[in-house]
mmCIF file of C-alpha atoms in Angstrom:
data_model
loop_
_atom_site.group_PDB
_atom_site.id
_atom_site.type_symbol
_atom_site.label_atom_id
_atom_site.label_comp_id
_atom_site.label_asym_id
_atom_site.label_seq_id
_atom_site.Cartn_x
_atom_site.Cartn_y
_atom_site.Cartn_z
ATOM 1 C CA MET H 1 0.000 0.000 0.000
ATOM 2 C CA LEU H 2 2.871 2.382 0.756
ATOM 3 C CA THR H 3 3.875 2.350 -2.920
ATOM 4 C CA ILE H 4 0.668 4.286 -3.620
ATOM 5 C CA GLY H 5 1.943 7.000 -1.319
ATOM 6 C CA ARG H 6 5.420 7.283 -2.813
ATOM 7 C CA LYS H 7 6.618 10.751 -3.748
ATOM 8 C CA ALA H 8 5.381 11.822 -7.162
ATOM 9 C CA THR H 9 8.043 11.896 -9.866
ATOM 10 C CA ILE H 10 7.679 15.162 -11.751
ATOM 11 C CA GLN H 11 9.572 15.327 -15.035
ATOM 12 C CA THR H 12 9.328 18.963 -16.059
ATOM 13 C CA ASP H 13 10.537 19.592 -19.609
ATOM 14 C CA ILE H 14 12.663 22.741 -19.410
ATOM 15 C CA HIS H 15 13.869 22.796 -23.034
ATOM 16 C CA LEU H 16 13.099 25.925 -25.056
ATOM 17 C CA LYS H 17 14.354 26.175 -28.645
ATOM 18 C CA GLY H 18 16.933 28.913 -29.049
ATOM 19 C CA VAL H 19 17.350 29.536 -25.311
ATOM 20 C CA PRO H 20 20.717 28.885 -23.570
ATOM 21 C CA SER H 21 20.693 26.074 -21.007
ATOM 22 C CA ASP H 22 21.463 28.339 -18.046
ATOM 23 C CA ILE H 23 18.485 30.557 -18.938
ATOM 24 C CA GLU H 24 16.304 27.440 -19.185
ATOM 25 C CA GLU H 25 17.385 26.431 -15.691
ATOM 26 C CA ALA H 26 16.821 29.944 -14.320
ATOM 27 C CA LEU H 27 13.314 29.985 -15.820
ATOM 28 C CA TYR H 28 12.605 26.554 -14.340
ATOM 29 C CA TYR H 29 13.734 27.430 -10.818
ATOM 30 C CA GLY H 30 11.986 30.773 -11.116
ATOM 31 C CA SER H 31 8.724 28.828 -11.318
ATOM 32 C CA PHE H 32 9.356 27.520 -7.774
ATOM 33 C CA ALA H 33 7.459 30.574 -6.531
ATOM 34 C CA ALA H 34 4.719 30.681 -3.936
ATOM 35 C CA ASN H 35 1.327 30.798 -5.681
ATOM 36 C CA SER H 36 -2.284 30.176 -4.721
ATOM 37 C CA HIS H 37 -3.365 26.543 -5.169
ATOM 38 C CA ASN H 38 -0.186 26.025 -7.253
ATOM 39 C CA ILE H 39 -2.143 27.046 -10.354
ATOM 40 C CA GLN H 40 0.923 28.804 -11.836
ATOM 41 C CA SER H 41 -1.111 31.592 -13.463
ATOM 42 C CA TRP H 42 1.636 33.295 -15.441
ATOM 43 C CA LYS H 43 2.723 33.675 -19.056
ATOM 44 C CA VAL H 44 6.201 34.637 -20.245
ATOM 45 C CA THR H 45 7.700 35.873 -23.496
ATOM 46 C CA VAL H 46 11.477 35.508 -23.857
ATOM 47 C CA LYS H 47 13.649 37.334 -26.380
ATOM 48 C CA PRO H 48 17.031 35.636 -25.866
ATOM 49 C CA ASN H 49 18.846 37.737 -28.485
ATOM 50 C CA GLN H 50 17.825 40.919 -26.683
ATOM 51 C CA GLY H 51 18.141 39.590 -23.140
ATOM 52 C CA GLU H 52 14.531 40.470 -22.388
ATOM 53 C CA LEU H 53 11.544 38.699 -20.919
ATOM 54 C CA THR H 54 7.983 39.836 -20.296
ATOM 55 C CA VAL H 55 5.762 38.401 -17.547
ATOM 56 C CA SER H 56 1.966 38.533 -17.748
ATOM 57 C CA LEU H 57 -0.994 37.154 -15.820
ATOM 58 C CA ASP H 58 -2.729 34.117 -17.318
ATOM 59 C CA LYS H 59 -6.365 34.908 -16.538
ATOM 60 C CA LYS H 60 -7.485 31.539 -17.902
ATOM 61 C CA ARG H 61 -5.964 29.958 -14.787
ATOM 62 C CA SER H 62 -7.969 31.748 -12.123
ATOM 63 C CA LEU H 63 -9.804 31.225 -8.835
ATOM 64 C CA ASP H 64 -13.134 32.882 -9.590
ATOM 65 C CA VAL H 65 -14.854 31.863 -6.340
ATOM 66 C CA VAL H 66 -12.298 32.813 -3.675
ATOM 67 C CA ASP H 67 -10.460 35.432 -5.729
ATOM 68 C CA PRO H 68 -12.945 37.199 -8.049
ATOM 69 C CA LYS H 69 -10.798 40.362 -8.345
ATOM 70 C CA ASN H 70 -7.599 38.379 -9.030
ATOM 71 C CA ARG H 71 -5.960 39.858 -5.937
ATOM 72 C CA GLU H 72 -4.328 36.558 -4.966
ATOM 73 C CA LEU H 73 -3.264 35.894 -8.555
ATOM 74 C CA TYR H 74 -1.457 39.230 -8.777
ATOM 75 C CA ILE H 75 0.228 38.607 -5.423
ATOM 76 C CA SER H 76 1.279 35.198 -6.780
ATOM 77 C CA LEU H 77 2.548 36.917 -9.927
ATOM 78 C CA GLY H 78 4.653 39.196 -7.728
ATOM 79 C CA CYS H 79 6.061 36.124 -5.973
ATOM 80 C CA TYR H 80 6.921 34.657 -9.381
ATOM 81 C CA ILE H 81 8.636 37.857 -10.536
ATOM 82 C CA GLN H 82 10.783 37.950 -7.387
ATOM 83 C CA SER H 83 11.564 34.248 -7.745
ATOM 84 C CA LEU H 84 12.612 34.773 -11.377
ATOM 85 C CA LYS H 85 14.876 37.653 -10.364
ATOM 86 C CA THR H 86 16.447 35.527 -7.632
ATOM 87 C CA ALA H 87 16.958 32.600 -10.026
ATOM 88 C CA PHE H 88 18.534 34.723 -12.763
ATOM 89 C CA GLU H 89 20.883 36.322 -10.238
ATOM 90 C CA ALA H 90 21.830 32.842 -9.008
ATOM 91 C CA TYR H 91 22.990 32.066 -12.552
ATOM 92 C CA GLY H 92 25.150 35.179 -12.687
ATOM 93 C CA TYR H 93 22.791 37.566 -14.473
ATOM 94 C CA LYS H 94 22.161 41.189 -13.624
ATOM 95 C CA VAL H 95 18.430 41.904 -13.768
ATOM 96 C CA ASP H 96 16.651 45.200 -14.409
ATOM 97 C CA LEU H 97 12.892 45.152 -13.763
ATOM 98 C CA ARG H 98 10.481 47.666 -15.281
ATOM 99 C CA GLN H 99 6.949 47.418 -13.933
ATOM 100 C CA THR H 100 3.986 48.154 -16.194
ATOM 101 C CA SER H 101 0.268 48.525 -15.445
ATOM 102 C CA PRO H 102 -1.505 45.252 -16.304
ATOM 103 C CA SER H 103 -4.730 45.638 -18.291
ATOM 104 C CA ALA H 104 -6.708 43.910 -21.014
ATOM 105 C CA SER H 105 -5.096 46.204 -23.612
ATOM 106 C CA ASN H 106 -1.575 44.945 -22.851
ATOM 107 C CA HIS H 107 -2.657 41.354 -22.170
ATOM 108 C CA TYR H 108 -2.148 41.835 -18.408
ATOM 109 C CA GLN H 109 1.562 42.438 -18.804
ATOM 110 C CA ALA H 110 3.088 43.048 -15.365
ATOM 111 C CA ILE H 111 6.826 43.351 -15.818
ATOM 112 C CA ILE H 112 9.525 43.697 -18.432
ATOM 113 C CA SER H 113 12.875 42.309 -17.352
ATOM 114 C CA ASN H 114 16.213 42.900 -19.021
ATOM 115 C CA TYR H 115 18.966 40.469 -18.086
ATOM 116 C CA GLN H 116 22.663 40.514 -18.850
ATOM 117 C CA LYS H 117 25.452 38.175 -17.801
ATOM 118 C CA GLY H 118 27.765 39.905 -15.347
ATOM 119 C CA ASP H 119 31.500 39.985 -15.980
ATOM 120 C CA HIS H 120 33.260 37.021 -14.368
ATOM 121 C CA GLU H 121 30.026 36.058 -12.594
ATOM 122 C CA LYS H 122 29.737 32.472 -11.378
ATOM 123 C CA ASN H 123 26.663 30.465 -10.513
ATOM 124 C CA ASP H 124 25.568 30.779 -6.891
ATOM 125 C CA GLN H 125 24.641 27.203 -5.971
ATOM 126 C CA GLN H 126 23.626 28.215 -2.449
ATOM 127 C CA GLN H 127 21.013 30.553 -3.895
ATOM 128 C CA VAL H 128 19.743 27.818 -6.228
ATOM 129 C CA ASP H 129 19.484 25.484 -3.231
ATOM 130 C CA LEU H 130 17.548 28.160 -1.316
ATOM 131 C CA ILE H 131 15.033 28.439 -4.166
ATOM 132 C CA LYS H 132 14.608 24.646 -4.201
ATOM 133 C CA LYS H 133 14.205 24.506 -0.418
ATOM 134 C CA ARG H 134 11.515 27.197 -0.008
ATOM 135 C CA HIS H 135 8.011 25.716 0.115
ATOM 136 C CA THR H 136 4.650 25.894 1.830
ATOM 137 C CA ASP H 137 4.653 23.568 4.834
ATOM 138 C CA LYS H 138 1.249 22.476 6.119
ATOM 139 C CA ARG H 139 2.558 20.103 8.787
ATOM 140 C CA LYS H 140 2.666 20.593 12.554
ATOM 141 C CA TYR H 141 5.126 23.259 13.720
ATOM 142 C CA LEU H 142 6.973 23.473 17.015
ATOM 143 C CA ALA H 143 5.586 25.850 19.651
ATOM 144 C CA ARG H 144 9.053 27.307 20.266
ATOM 145 C CA LYS H 145 9.180 31.089 20.038
ATOM 146 C CA LEU H 146 10.753 32.646 16.967
ATOM 147 C CA ASP H 147 14.095 34.375 17.381
ATOM 148 C CA LYS H 148 13.506 37.959 18.571
ATOM 149 C CA ASP H 149 16.334 39.367 16.474
ATOM 150 C CA PHE H 150 14.899 37.788 13.332
ATOM 151 C CA ILE H 151 11.453 39.289 14.005
ATOM 152 C CA SER H 152 12.963 42.702 14.697
ATOM 153 C CA GLN H 153 15.103 42.670 11.556
ATOM 154 C CA ALA H 154 12.273 41.378 9.349
ATOM 155 C CA THR H 155 9.707 43.946 10.500
ATOM 156 C CA LYS H 156 12.267 46.711 9.932
ATOM 157 C CA ARG H 157 13.234 45.461 6.486
ATOM 158 C CA TYR H 158 9.625 44.993 5.371
ATOM 159 C CA LYS H 159 7.751 48.049 6.639
ATOM 160 C CA ASN H 160 4.321 46.530 6.050
ATOM 161 C CA LEU H 161 5.098 43.292 7.930
ATOM 162 C CA HIS H 162 3.633 42.622 11.383
ATOM 163 C CA TYR H 163 4.110 39.693 13.771
ATOM 164 C CA TYR H 164 1.689 38.292 16.351
ATOM 165 C CA PRO H 165 3.103 35.567 18.655
ATOM 166 C CA ARG H 166 0.816 32.818 19.952
ATOM 167 C CA SER H 167 0.737 34.469 23.394
ATOM 168 C CA SER H 168 -0.939 37.611 21.991
ATOM 169 C CA GLN H 169 -4.634 38.476 21.750
ATOM 170 C CA LYS H 170 -4.284 39.257 18.048
ATOM 171 C CA PHE H 171 -2.909 35.769 17.430
ATOM 172 C CA THR H 172 -6.026 34.340 19.075
ATOM 173 C CA TYR H 173 -8.169 36.679 16.978
ATOM 174 C CA LEU H 174 -6.528 35.452 13.756
ATOM 175 C CA LYS H 175 -6.618 31.809 14.825
ATOM 176 C CA GLU H 176 -10.290 31.793 15.773
ATOM 177 C CA GLY H 177 -11.263 34.005 12.843
ATOM 178 C CA SER H 178 -9.507 31.685 10.392
ATOM 179 C CA ILE H 179 -11.386 28.683 11.754
ATOM 180 C CA ARG H 180 -14.744 30.457 11.453
ATOM 181 C CA ALA H 181 -13.927 31.750 7.975
ATOM 182 C CA VAL H 182 -12.969 28.289 6.690
ATOM 183 C CA LYS H 183 -16.177 26.892 8.165
ATOM 184 C CA LYS H 184 -18.104 29.615 6.318
ATOM 185 C CA GLN H 185 -16.334 28.847 3.046
ATOM 186 C CA SER H 186 -17.020 25.138 3.425
ATOM 187 C CA GLU H 187 -20.762 25.800 3.386
ATOM 188 C CA SER H 188 -20.451 26.893 -0.247
ATOM 189 C CA SER H 189 -20.688 24.170 -2.895
ATOM 190 C CA ASP H 190 -18.992 26.516 -5.384
ATOM 191 C CA PHE H 191 -16.016 26.894 -3.038
ATOM 192 C CA LEU H 192 -15.723 23.133 -2.554
ATOM 193 C CA LYS H 193 -15.957 22.531 -6.319
ATOM 194 C CA GLU H 194 -13.229 25.079 -7.099
ATOM 195 C CA GLN H 195 -10.997 23.648 -4.376
ATOM 196 C CA SER H 196 -11.568 20.125 -5.676
ATOM 197 C CA ASP H 197 -10.609 21.178 -9.206
ATOM 198 C CA TRP H 198 -7.101 22.018 -7.999
ATOM 199 C CA LEU H 199 -6.603 19.062 -5.652
ATOM 200 C CA ARG H 200 -4.703 16.071 -7.021
ATOM 201 C CA PHE H 201 -5.801 12.616 -5.860
ATOM 202 C CA SER H 202 -3.108 10.368 -7.326
ATOM 203 C CA ASN H 203 0.529 10.570 -8.298
ATOM 204 C CA GLN H 204 -0.551 9.872 -11.868
ATOM 205 C CA GLU H 205 -2.783 12.953 -11.908
ATOM 206 C CA THR H 206 -0.012 15.077 -10.389
ATOM 207 C CA GLU H 207 2.595 13.806 -12.840
ATOM 208 C CA LYS H 208 0.290 14.447 -15.809
ATOM 209 C CA LYS H 209 -1.037 17.910 -14.913
ATOM 210 C CA LYS H 210 2.083 19.192 -13.087
ATOM 211 C CA ASP H 211 0.098 21.725 -11.094
ATOM 212 C CA GLY H 212 -2.374 21.915 -8.214
ATOM 213 C CA ILE H 213 -2.258 20.699 -4.634
ATOM 214 C CA SER H 214 -0.781 17.204 -4.509
ATOM 215 C CA GLY H 215 -0.397 14.862 -1.565
ATOM 216 C CA ASP H 216 3.252 15.912 -1.383
ATOM 217 C CA VAL H 217 2.286 19.602 -1.273
ATOM 218 C CA LEU H 218 -0.081 18.751 1.587
ATOM 219 C CA GLY H 219 2.896 17.304 3.475
ATOM 220 C CA LEU H 220 1.396 13.826 3.885
ATOM 221 C CA ASN H 221 3.716 10.970 4.827
ATOM 222 C CA PRO H 222 3.572 7.823 2.624
ATOM 223 C CA LEU H 223 0.981 6.056 4.817
ATOM 224 C CA LEU H 224 -1.377 9.026 5.122
ATOM 225 C CA LYS H 225 -0.916 9.841 1.456
ATOM 226 C CA SER H 226 -1.858 6.264 0.510
ATOM 227 C CA LEU H 227 -5.021 6.435 2.617
ATOM 228 C CA TYR H 228 -5.840 9.877 1.190
ATOM 229 C CA PHE H 229 -5.541 8.607 -2.388
ATOM 230 C CA MET H 230 -7.569 5.458 -1.632
ATOM 231 C CA THR H 231 -10.475 7.246 0.039
ATOM 232 C CA THR H 232 -10.721 10.638 -1.676
ATOM 233 C CA ASN H 233 -11.548 11.787 -5.205
ATOM 234 C CA HIS H 234 -12.838 14.855 -7.039
ATOM 235 C CA GLN H 235 -16.448 13.870 -6.391
ATOM 236 C CA ASN H 236 -16.393 13.237 -2.635
ATOM 237 C CA ALA H 237 -14.051 16.202 -2.091
ATOM 238 C CA THR H 238 -17.116 18.384 -2.621
ATOM 239 C CA ASN H 239 -19.128 16.844 0.220
ATOM 240 C CA GLN H 240 -19.397 17.976 3.823
ATOM 241 C CA GLY H 241 -17.452 15.008 5.155
ATOM 242 C CA PHE H 242 -14.354 16.201 3.317
ATOM 243 C CA ALA H 243 -15.061 19.787 4.397
ATOM 244 C CA LYS H 244 -15.199 18.753 8.053
ATOM 245 C CA GLN H 245 -11.894 16.903 7.736
ATOM 246 C CA SER H 246 -10.307 19.980 6.121
ATOM 247 C CA LEU H 247 -11.581 22.141 8.980
ATOM 248 C CA SER H 248 -10.160 19.689 11.513
ATOM 249 C CA THR H 249 -6.782 19.856 9.751
ATOM 250 C CA LEU H 250 -6.831 23.661 9.819
ATOM 251 C CA LYS H 251 -7.573 23.679 13.558
ATOM 252 C CA LYS H 252 -4.487 21.537 14.156
ATOM 253 C CA GLN H 253 -2.389 23.819 11.961
ATOM 254 C CA VAL H 254 -3.316 27.106 13.640
ATOM 255 C CA ASN H 255 -2.989 25.529 17.089
ATOM 256 C CA ASN H 256 0.511 24.265 16.307
ATOM 257 C CA CYS H 257 2.691 27.223 15.358
ATOM 258 C CA ALA H 258 4.729 30.030 16.906
ATOM 259 C CA GLY H 259 2.655 32.884 15.529
ATOM 260 C CA PHE H 260 1.306 34.719 12.491
ATOM 261 C CA PHE H 261 3.046 37.184 10.203
ATOM 262 C CA VAL H 262 0.716 39.636 8.469
ATOM 263 C CA MET H 263 1.624 41.579 5.318
ATOM 264 C CA THR H 264 -0.418 44.679 4.457
ATOM 265 C CA GLY H 265 -0.664 46.793 1.306
ATOM 266 C CA LYS H 266 -2.867 49.022 -0.798
ATOM 267 C CA GLN H 267 -5.630 47.670 -3.029
ATOM 268 C CA THR H 268 -4.186 48.264 -6.496
ATOM 269 C CA ILE H 269 -2.804 45.785 -8.997
ATOM 270 C CA GLU H 270 0.657 47.329 -8.789
ATOM 271 C CA ASP H 271 0.599 47.108 -4.982
ATOM 272 C CA TRP H 272 -0.583 43.493 -5.046
ATOM 273 C CA ILE H 273 2.379 42.639 -7.267
ATOM 274 C CA ALA H 274 4.723 44.563 -4.950
ATOM 275 C CA THR H 275 3.281 42.671 -1.966
ATOM 276 C CA GLY H 276 3.971 39.375 -3.719
ATOM 277 C CA ARG H 277 7.579 40.338 -4.346
ATOM 278 C CA GLN H 278 8.000 41.180 -0.661
ATOM 279 C CA VAL H 279 6.310 37.961 0.449
ATOM 280 C CA GLN H 280 8.673 35.882 -1.702
ATOM 281 C CA ALA H 281 11.754 37.764 -0.469
ATOM 282 C CA PHE H 282 10.623 37.456 3.153
ATOM 283 C CA TRP H 283 9.940 33.737 2.657
ATOM 284 C CA TYR H 284 13.532 33.255 1.517
ATOM 285 C CA ASP H 285 14.657 34.987 4.726
ATOM 286 C CA CYS H 286 12.531 32.547 6.732
ATOM 287 C CA THR H 287 13.880 29.565 4.810
ATOM 288 C CA LYS H 288 17.452 30.572 5.643
ATOM 289 C CA LYS H 289 16.517 30.514 9.353
ATOM 290 C CA GLY H 290 14.589 27.234 9.209
ATOM 291 C CA ILE H 291 11.223 28.938 9.777
ATOM 292 C CA ALA H 292 8.329 27.166 8.054
ATOM 293 C CA ILE H 293 5.549 29.224 6.461
ATOM 294 C CA GLN H 294 1.959 28.526 5.389
ATOM 295 C CA PRO H 295 -0.472 31.145 4.023
ATOM 296 C CA ILE H 296 -3.854 31.095 5.799
ATOM 297 C CA SER H 297 -6.148 33.090 3.516
ATOM 298 C CA ALA H 298 -9.751 32.438 4.563
ATOM 299 C CA MET H 299 -10.218 35.595 6.660
ATOM 300 C CA ILE H 300 -9.115 37.688 3.681
ATOM 301 C CA GLU H 301 -11.292 35.759 1.220
ATOM 302 C CA VAL H 302 -14.546 35.910 3.241
ATOM 303 C CA SER H 303 -16.012 39.424 3.246
ATOM 304 C CA ASP H 304 -17.671 39.061 6.674
ATOM 305 C CA TYR H 305 -14.210 38.747 8.223
ATOM 306 C CA ASN H 306 -12.118 40.758 5.785
ATOM 307 C CA LYS H 307 -14.095 43.967 6.344
ATOM 308 C CA ASN H 308 -12.940 44.141 9.992
ATOM 309 C CA LEU H 309 -9.355 42.891 9.667
ATOM 310 C CA GLU H 310 -7.649 46.251 9.201
ATOM 311 C CA LYS H 311 -9.507 47.871 12.102
ATOM 312 C CA ASP H 312 -9.269 44.927 14.492
ATOM 313 C CA LEU H 313 -5.522 44.468 13.921
ATOM 314 C CA GLN H 314 -4.978 48.238 14.082
ATOM 315 C CA VAL H 315 -2.904 48.339 10.901
ATOM 316 C CA ASP H 316 -2.692 51.213 8.420
ATOM 317 C CA GLU H 317 -3.482 49.318 5.213
ATOM 318 C CA PRO H 318 -5.639 46.346 4.157
ATOM 319 C CA VAL H 319 -4.348 42.897 5.086
ATOM 320 C CA GLN H 320 -3.002 41.082 2.024
ATOM 321 C CA MET H 321 -1.351 37.975 3.521
ATOM 322 C CA ILE H 322 -1.662 36.009 6.768
ATOM 323 C CA LEU H 323 1.265 33.631 7.228
ATOM 324 C CA ARG H 324 1.374 30.842 9.791
ATOM 325 C CA ALA H 325 4.968 30.526 11.019
ATOM 326 C CA GLY H 326 7.120 28.305 13.199
ATOM 327 C CA TYR H 327 10.146 26.076 13.470
ATOM 328 C CA ILE H 328 9.801 22.477 12.325
ATOM 329 C CA GLU H 329 11.710 19.278 13.047
ATOM 330 C CA SER H 330 12.627 18.587 9.411
ATOM 331 C CA TYR H 331 12.391 21.489 6.964
ATOM 332 C CA GLY H 332 11.988 19.574 3.713
ATOM 333 C CA GLU H 333 12.037 21.118 0.238
ATOM 334 C CA ASN H 334 9.835 22.211 -2.634
ATOM 335 C CA SER H 335 7.992 19.254 -4.186
ATOM 336 C CA GLY H 336 8.792 20.576 -7.671
ATOM 337 C CA VAL H 337 5.277 20.181 -9.073
ATOM 338 C CA ARG H 338 5.796 22.571 -11.991
ATOM 339 C CA ARG H 339 4.603 22.695 -15.600
ATOM 340 C CA ASP H 340 6.744 22.293 -18.711
ATOM 341 C CA LEU H 341 8.283 25.620 -19.695
ATOM 342 C CA LYS H 342 6.868 25.474 -23.229
ATOM 343 C CA ASP H 343 3.339 25.384 -21.778
ATOM 344 C CA TYR H 344 3.563 29.021 -20.712
ATOM 345 C CA ILE H 345 6.741 30.481 -22.243
ATOM 346 C CA ARG H 346 6.910 31.807 -25.804
ATOM 347 C CA VAL H 347 10.314 32.398 -27.403
ATOM 348 C CA GLU H 348 10.696 35.281 -29.859
ATOM 349 C CA GLU H 349 13.905 35.369 -31.905
ATOM 350 C CA ASP H 350 13.709 39.022 -33.049
#
């Protein structure tokens, strides 16, 4: 039975005609970005002769129920842009980013990046390893307090970052609010259907689609993953029994962590992208220190709770990300469930 729960073997095709191998690798590792439901909602155009790439939102890969304004998708796009920048720099390239204003008229183009190989630059394997290590961890965290110096440095570096330890009233507010918000979401058949569409219930499905939330992304060990695959499918994932189990899992998650980080920002597309870039950069900082992270989004997604978040937390801007945080016994690495590059990257030779 344990063979059912083996780790999925993802064979991502990174070959792009006319693109140097180091650029292919940088583009591949750039896709190891945090993104909602692992839907990978981005499109890229590469002009290798000019050293230019353009990143746009793929609105065909969207979350219409929980994210009707594409707020989460643009934050995810910001994470991807920062991940790309980090990956290109790891391969010795200097990167210049020029942000544009995404709209239907420019096909939701978000960024134009010029890259150029630095003189005598060598690959930074440690940075590549950091990209591969960063991941969402949904397992149980240790209750041990986070390092005070790390919190102080992080909240100074990222001005819109706030931290609420588990001993604080605001932690309790976020914990209890998240539980109630998930319960509210689970009452919606549309929510359950959309969630089910992006869940993967076998290694074969994961290896074929190369996206979505797999058993490995959920952090299930081989035994639990085997049972999950044997008892769950796209049909019964929309029933209340599955919803209750998901709620039970969330309760364990928010009760087993050191605290919550909250990232705030203004409600514009450009600011959502900027928030995503900061989230990705901050996540790398956490990875270096062995701090596990998991976004907990329900309070932001449900209007009954979102409308009070800014006031109740006494922050100056709307809450954009709630991040469960804590140390963990074994940090793990990114599961590497990523699509073939040719599925979303177009190469232009001119």
